[in-house]
Short mmCIF file of C-alpha atoms in Angstrom, two decimals:
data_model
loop_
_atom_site.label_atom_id
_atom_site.label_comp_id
_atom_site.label_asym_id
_atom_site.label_seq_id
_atom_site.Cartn_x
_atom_site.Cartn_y
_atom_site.Cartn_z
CA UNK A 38 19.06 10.50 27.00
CA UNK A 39 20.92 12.66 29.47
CA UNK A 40 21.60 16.15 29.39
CA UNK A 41 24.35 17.56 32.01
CA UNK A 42 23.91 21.38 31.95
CA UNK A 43 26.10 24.27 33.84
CA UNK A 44 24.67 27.55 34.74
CA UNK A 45 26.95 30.64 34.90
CA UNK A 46 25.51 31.64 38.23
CA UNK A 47 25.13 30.08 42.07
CA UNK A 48 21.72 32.26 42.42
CA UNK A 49 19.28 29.52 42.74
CA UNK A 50 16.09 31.50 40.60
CA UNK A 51 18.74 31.13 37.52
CA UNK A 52 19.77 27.52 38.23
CA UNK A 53 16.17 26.73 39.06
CA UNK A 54 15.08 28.18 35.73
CA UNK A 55 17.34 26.40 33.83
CA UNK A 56 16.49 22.99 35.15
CA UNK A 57 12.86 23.30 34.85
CA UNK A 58 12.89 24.46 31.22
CA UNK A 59 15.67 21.07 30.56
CA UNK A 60 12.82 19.07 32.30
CA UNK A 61 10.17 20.51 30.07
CA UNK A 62 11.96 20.32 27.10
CA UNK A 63 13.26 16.85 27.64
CA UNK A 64 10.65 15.05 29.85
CA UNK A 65 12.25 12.12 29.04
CA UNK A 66 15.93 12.64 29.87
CA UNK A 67 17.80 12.19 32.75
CA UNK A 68 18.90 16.26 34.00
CA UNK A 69 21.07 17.60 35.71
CA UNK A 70 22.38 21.04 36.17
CA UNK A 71 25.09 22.56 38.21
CA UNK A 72 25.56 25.82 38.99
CA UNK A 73 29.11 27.97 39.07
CA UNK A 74 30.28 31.17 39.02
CA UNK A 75 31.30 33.20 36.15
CA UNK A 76 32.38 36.57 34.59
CA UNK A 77 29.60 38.56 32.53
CA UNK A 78 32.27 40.75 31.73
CA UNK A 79 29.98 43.84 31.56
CA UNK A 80 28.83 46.07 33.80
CA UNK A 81 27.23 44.41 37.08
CA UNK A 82 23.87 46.37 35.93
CA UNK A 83 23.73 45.88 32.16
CA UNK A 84 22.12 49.19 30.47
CA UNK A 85 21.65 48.40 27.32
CA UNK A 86 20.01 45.25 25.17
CA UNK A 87 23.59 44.35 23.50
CA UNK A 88 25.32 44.40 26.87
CA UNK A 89 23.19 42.32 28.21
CA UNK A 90 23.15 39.70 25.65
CA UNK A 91 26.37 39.88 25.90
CA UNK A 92 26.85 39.24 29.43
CA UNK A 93 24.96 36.09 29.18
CA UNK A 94 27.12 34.79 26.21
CA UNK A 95 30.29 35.67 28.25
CA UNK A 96 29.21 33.63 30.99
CA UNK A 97 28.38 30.29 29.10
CA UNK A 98 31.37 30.67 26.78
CA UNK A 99 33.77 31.03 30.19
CA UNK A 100 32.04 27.93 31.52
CA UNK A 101 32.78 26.53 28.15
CA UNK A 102 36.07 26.89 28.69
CA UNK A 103 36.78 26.09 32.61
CA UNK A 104 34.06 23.37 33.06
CA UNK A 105 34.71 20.18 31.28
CA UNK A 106 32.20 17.39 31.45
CA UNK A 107 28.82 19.26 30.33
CA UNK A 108 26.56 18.98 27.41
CA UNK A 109 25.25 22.15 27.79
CA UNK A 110 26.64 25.60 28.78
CA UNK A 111 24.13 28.73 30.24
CA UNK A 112 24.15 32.47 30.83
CA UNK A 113 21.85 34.04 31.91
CA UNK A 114 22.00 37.96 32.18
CA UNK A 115 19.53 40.12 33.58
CA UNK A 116 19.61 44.07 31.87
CA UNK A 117 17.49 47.56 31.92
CA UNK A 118 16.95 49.99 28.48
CA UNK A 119 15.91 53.35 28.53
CA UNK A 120 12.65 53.49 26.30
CA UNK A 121 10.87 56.99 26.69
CA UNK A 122 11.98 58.00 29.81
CA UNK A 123 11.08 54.31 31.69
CA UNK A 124 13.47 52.42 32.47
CA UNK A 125 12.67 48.79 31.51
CA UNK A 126 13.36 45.77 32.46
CA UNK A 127 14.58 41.97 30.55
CA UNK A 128 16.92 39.46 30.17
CA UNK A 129 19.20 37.36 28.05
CA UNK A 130 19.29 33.52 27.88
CA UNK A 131 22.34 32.02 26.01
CA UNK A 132 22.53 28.71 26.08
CA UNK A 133 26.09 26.48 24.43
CA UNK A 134 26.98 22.97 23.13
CA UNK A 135 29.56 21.21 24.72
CA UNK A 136 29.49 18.47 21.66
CA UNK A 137 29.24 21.10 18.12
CA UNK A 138 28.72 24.85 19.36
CA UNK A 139 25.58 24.70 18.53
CA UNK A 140 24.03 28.42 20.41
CA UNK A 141 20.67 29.03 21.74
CA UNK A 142 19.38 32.36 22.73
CA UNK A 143 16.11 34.38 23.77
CA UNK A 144 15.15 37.17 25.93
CA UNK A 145 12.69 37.88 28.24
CA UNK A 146 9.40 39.27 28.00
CA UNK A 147 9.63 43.27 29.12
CA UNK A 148 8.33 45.30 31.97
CA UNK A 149 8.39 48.76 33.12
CA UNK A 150 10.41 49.71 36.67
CA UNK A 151 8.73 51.45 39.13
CA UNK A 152 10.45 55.40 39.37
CA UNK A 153 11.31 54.78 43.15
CA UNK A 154 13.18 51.87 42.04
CA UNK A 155 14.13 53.55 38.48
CA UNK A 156 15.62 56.54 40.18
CA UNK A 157 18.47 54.17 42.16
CA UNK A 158 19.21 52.24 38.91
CA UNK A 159 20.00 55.63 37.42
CA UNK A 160 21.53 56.71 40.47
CA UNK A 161 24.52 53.47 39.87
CA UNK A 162 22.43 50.57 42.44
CA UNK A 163 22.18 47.66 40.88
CA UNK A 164 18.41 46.49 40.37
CA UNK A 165 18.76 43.69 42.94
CA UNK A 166 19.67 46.29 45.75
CA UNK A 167 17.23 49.34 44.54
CA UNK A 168 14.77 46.69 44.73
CA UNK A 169 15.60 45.57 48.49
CA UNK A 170 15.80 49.22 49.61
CA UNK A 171 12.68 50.22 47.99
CA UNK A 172 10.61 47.35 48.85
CA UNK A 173 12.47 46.72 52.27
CA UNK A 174 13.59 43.06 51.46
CA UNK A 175 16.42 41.35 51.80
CA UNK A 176 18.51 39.56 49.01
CA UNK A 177 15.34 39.69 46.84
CA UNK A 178 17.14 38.39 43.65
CA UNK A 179 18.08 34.55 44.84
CA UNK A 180 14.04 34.84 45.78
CA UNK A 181 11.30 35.97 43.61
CA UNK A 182 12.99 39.01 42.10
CA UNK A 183 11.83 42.34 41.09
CA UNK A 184 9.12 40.57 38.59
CA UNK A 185 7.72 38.23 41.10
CA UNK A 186 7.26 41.39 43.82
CA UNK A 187 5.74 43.51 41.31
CA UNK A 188 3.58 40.87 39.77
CA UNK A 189 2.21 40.25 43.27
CA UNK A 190 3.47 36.65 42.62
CA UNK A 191 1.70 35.85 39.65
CA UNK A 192 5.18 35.41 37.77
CA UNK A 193 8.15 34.36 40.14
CA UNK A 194 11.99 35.55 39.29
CA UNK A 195 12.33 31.49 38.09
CA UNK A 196 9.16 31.53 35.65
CA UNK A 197 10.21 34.42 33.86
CA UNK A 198 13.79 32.94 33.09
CA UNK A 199 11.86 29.83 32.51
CA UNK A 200 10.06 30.70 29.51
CA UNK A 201 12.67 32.47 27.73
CA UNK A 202 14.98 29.42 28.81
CA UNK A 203 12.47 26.85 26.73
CA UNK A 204 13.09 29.68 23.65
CA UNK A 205 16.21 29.07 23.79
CA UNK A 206 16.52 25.57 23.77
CA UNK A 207 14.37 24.80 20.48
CA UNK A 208 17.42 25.04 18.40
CA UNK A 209 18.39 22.01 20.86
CA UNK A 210 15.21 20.14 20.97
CA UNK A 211 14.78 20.40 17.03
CA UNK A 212 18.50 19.32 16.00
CA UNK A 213 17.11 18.31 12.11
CA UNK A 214 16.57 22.15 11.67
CA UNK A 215 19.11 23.95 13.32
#
Protein backbone atom coordinates (compact mmCIF):
# COMPACT_ATOMS: atom_id res chain seq x y z
CA UNK A 1 0.00 0.00 0.00
CA UNK A 2 1.01 3.58 -0.60
CA UNK A 3 -0.42 6.59 0.63
CA UNK A 4 0.76 10.06 -1.12
CA UNK A 5 -0.48 12.82 1.23
CA UNK A 6 -0.33 16.89 0.76
CA UNK A 7 -0.27 19.20 3.63
CA UNK A 8 -1.76 22.72 3.28
CA UNK A 9 1.29 24.27 4.87
CA UNK A 10 5.39 24.50 4.20
CA UNK A 11 5.83 24.83 8.22
CA UNK A 12 7.68 21.71 8.88
CA UNK A 13 5.89 20.92 12.73
CA UNK A 14 2.54 20.52 10.42
CA UNK A 15 4.16 18.45 7.64
CA UNK A 16 6.10 16.55 10.28
CA UNK A 17 2.88 15.79 12.12
CA UNK A 18 1.18 14.61 9.35
CA UNK A 19 3.76 12.10 8.26
CA UNK A 20 4.31 10.59 11.54
CA UNK A 21 0.63 9.97 12.28
CA UNK A 22 0.47 8.28 8.18
CA UNK A 23 3.46 6.17 9.50
CA UNK A 24 1.62 5.15 12.62
CA UNK A 25 -1.45 4.55 11.13
CA UNK A 26 -0.11 2.64 8.20
CA UNK A 27 3.17 0.99 9.40
CA UNK A 28 3.03 -0.94 6.57
CA UNK A 29 2.66 1.49 3.64
CA UNK A 30 4.95 3.19 1.67
CA UNK A 31 4.40 7.41 2.78
CA UNK A 32 4.94 10.17 1.53
CA UNK A 33 3.84 13.66 2.16
CA UNK A 34 4.47 16.94 0.53
CA UNK A 35 3.94 20.05 1.78
CA UNK A 36 2.38 23.37 -0.15
CA UNK A 37 0.93 26.39 0.50
CA UNK A 38 -2.61 27.22 0.82
CA UNK A 39 -5.45 29.70 1.71
CA UNK A 40 -7.28 29.13 5.21
CA UNK A 41 -9.44 31.71 4.09
CA UNK A 42 -10.06 33.04 7.65
CA UNK A 43 -8.50 35.23 9.68
CA UNK A 44 -4.56 34.59 10.04
CA UNK A 45 -5.41 34.12 13.98
CA UNK A 46 -8.62 32.08 14.02
CA UNK A 47 -10.86 33.24 17.18
CA UNK A 48 -13.32 31.07 17.33
CA UNK A 49 -13.77 26.94 17.21
CA UNK A 50 -15.89 27.14 13.76
CA UNK A 51 -13.30 29.39 12.15
CA UNK A 52 -10.83 27.36 12.84
CA UNK A 53 -12.24 24.20 11.64
CA UNK A 54 -12.90 25.90 8.97
CA UNK A 55 -9.62 27.11 8.06
CA UNK A 56 -8.29 23.68 8.06
CA UNK A 57 -11.07 22.37 5.68
CA UNK A 58 -10.34 25.36 3.33
CA UNK A 59 -6.89 24.43 3.07
CA UNK A 60 -7.25 20.63 2.14
CA UNK A 61 -10.24 21.30 -0.11
CA UNK A 62 -7.89 24.10 -2.13
CA UNK A 63 -5.19 21.46 -2.32
CA UNK A 64 -7.95 19.26 -3.52
CA UNK A 65 -8.43 21.26 -6.17
CA UNK A 66 -4.79 22.61 -7.37
CA UNK A 67 -2.76 19.44 -6.47
CA UNK A 68 -3.45 16.47 -8.59
CA UNK A 69 -1.70 13.22 -7.89
CA UNK A 70 -2.48 12.69 -3.99
CA UNK A 71 -4.45 10.21 -2.06
CA UNK A 72 -4.85 12.27 0.68
CA UNK A 73 -5.50 16.03 1.23
CA UNK A 74 -4.59 17.98 4.92
CA UNK A 75 -5.34 21.17 6.81
CA UNK A 76 -4.32 21.83 9.53
CA UNK A 77 -5.45 25.09 11.41
CA UNK A 78 -4.29 26.26 14.58
CA UNK A 79 -7.20 28.68 16.62
CA UNK A 80 -7.81 30.48 20.24
CA UNK A 81 -11.62 30.69 22.11
CA UNK A 82 -12.45 32.88 24.74
CA UNK A 83 -13.68 30.58 27.70
CA UNK A 84 -14.07 32.69 31.01
CA UNK A 85 -11.87 35.30 30.44
CA UNK A 86 -8.68 32.80 29.22
CA UNK A 87 -7.94 32.72 26.16
CA UNK A 88 -7.37 29.11 25.01
CA UNK A 89 -5.65 27.44 22.82
CA UNK A 90 -6.39 24.20 19.91
CA UNK A 91 -6.48 23.13 16.63
CA UNK A 92 -8.26 21.61 13.69
CA UNK A 93 -7.13 18.55 11.64
CA UNK A 94 -9.09 17.95 8.35
CA UNK A 95 -7.94 15.48 6.47
CA UNK A 96 -9.58 14.63 2.35
CA UNK A 97 -9.79 11.72 -0.15
CA UNK A 98 -8.41 12.18 -3.35
CA UNK A 99 -10.23 8.69 -4.55
CA UNK A 100 -14.26 9.15 -2.82
CA UNK A 101 -14.28 12.38 -0.50
CA UNK A 102 -14.18 10.49 2.15
CA UNK A 103 -13.36 13.51 5.30
CA UNK A 104 -11.50 13.05 8.44
CA UNK A 105 -11.42 15.50 11.21
CA UNK A 106 -10.33 16.05 15.00
CA UNK A 107 -9.08 18.73 17.16
CA UNK A 108 -6.60 19.16 19.52
CA UNK A 109 -6.45 18.66 23.06
CA UNK A 110 -6.86 22.38 24.87
CA UNK A 111 -4.64 24.60 26.90
CA UNK A 112 -4.80 27.83 28.58
CA UNK A 113 -2.43 31.00 27.17
CA UNK A 114 -0.37 32.65 29.40
CA UNK A 115 -1.95 36.63 29.96
CA UNK A 116 1.47 38.13 28.72
CA UNK A 117 0.98 36.22 25.67
CA UNK A 118 -3.06 36.45 25.90
CA UNK A 119 -2.92 40.20 26.08
CA UNK A 120 -1.05 40.46 22.33
CA UNK A 121 -3.53 37.90 20.85
CA UNK A 122 -6.23 40.28 22.00
CA UNK A 123 -4.24 43.12 21.10
CA UNK A 124 -4.43 41.67 16.90
CA UNK A 125 -0.58 39.54 17.07
CA UNK A 126 -0.94 36.48 15.86
CA UNK A 127 -0.03 33.64 18.50
CA UNK A 128 3.16 32.69 16.63
CA UNK A 129 4.58 36.33 17.06
CA UNK A 130 3.06 37.12 20.79
CA UNK A 131 4.77 34.01 21.51
CA UNK A 132 8.34 35.10 20.04
CA UNK A 133 8.05 38.53 21.71
CA UNK A 134 7.05 37.22 24.96
CA UNK A 135 9.34 34.40 25.21
CA UNK A 136 12.17 36.19 23.14
CA UNK A 137 12.40 33.48 20.33
CA UNK A 138 12.56 33.56 17.01
CA UNK A 139 10.12 31.91 14.43
CA UNK A 140 8.92 29.66 17.31
CA UNK A 141 6.02 28.10 15.26
CA UNK A 142 8.17 26.02 12.41
CA UNK A 143 9.95 24.81 15.97
CA UNK A 144 8.31 23.55 18.99
CA UNK A 145 5.47 26.06 19.19
CA UNK A 146 3.71 27.72 21.95
CA UNK A 147 2.75 24.04 23.47
CA UNK A 148 6.18 22.65 23.35
CA UNK A 149 7.68 26.08 25.24
CA UNK A 150 5.07 25.99 27.75
CA UNK A 151 5.13 22.29 28.31
CA UNK A 152 8.86 22.67 29.00
CA UNK A 153 9.18 20.13 26.09
CA UNK A 154 7.22 17.45 27.33
CA UNK A 155 4.79 17.87 24.22
CA UNK A 156 6.52 19.40 21.02
CA UNK A 157 4.36 21.70 18.39
CA UNK A 158 4.58 18.16 16.07
CA UNK A 159 3.17 15.72 18.91
CA UNK A 160 0.30 17.70 19.59
CA UNK A 161 -0.81 17.83 15.80
CA UNK A 162 0.22 14.27 15.87
CA UNK A 163 -2.33 12.87 18.00
CA UNK A 164 -5.21 14.68 16.77
CA UNK A 165 -3.78 13.78 13.17
CA UNK A 166 -4.14 9.75 14.08
CA UNK A 167 -8.05 10.95 15.15
CA UNK A 168 -8.51 11.93 12.17
CA UNK A 169 -7.42 9.32 10.10
CA UNK A 170 -9.58 6.35 11.70
CA UNK A 171 -12.32 7.03 9.31
CA UNK A 172 -9.32 6.13 6.80
CA UNK A 173 -7.77 3.27 8.55
CA UNK A 174 -11.30 1.62 9.24
CA UNK A 175 -12.82 2.01 5.55
CA UNK A 176 -15.64 -1.06 6.40
CA UNK A 177 -17.21 1.52 8.86
CA UNK A 178 -16.98 4.78 7.55
Amino acid sequence: ARWRACVGSSNPTKISAVREALVACFPDAEIEVDGKSAPSGVADQPMTDAETRAGAENRARFLATHEKGYDLYAGLEGGIVEEEGKLICFAWMFVLSAKDGKVGSARTATFELPEKVAKLVREGVELGEADDRVFDRTDSKRKGGTVGYLSKGVVSRTEYYRHAMVMALIPFMNEELY
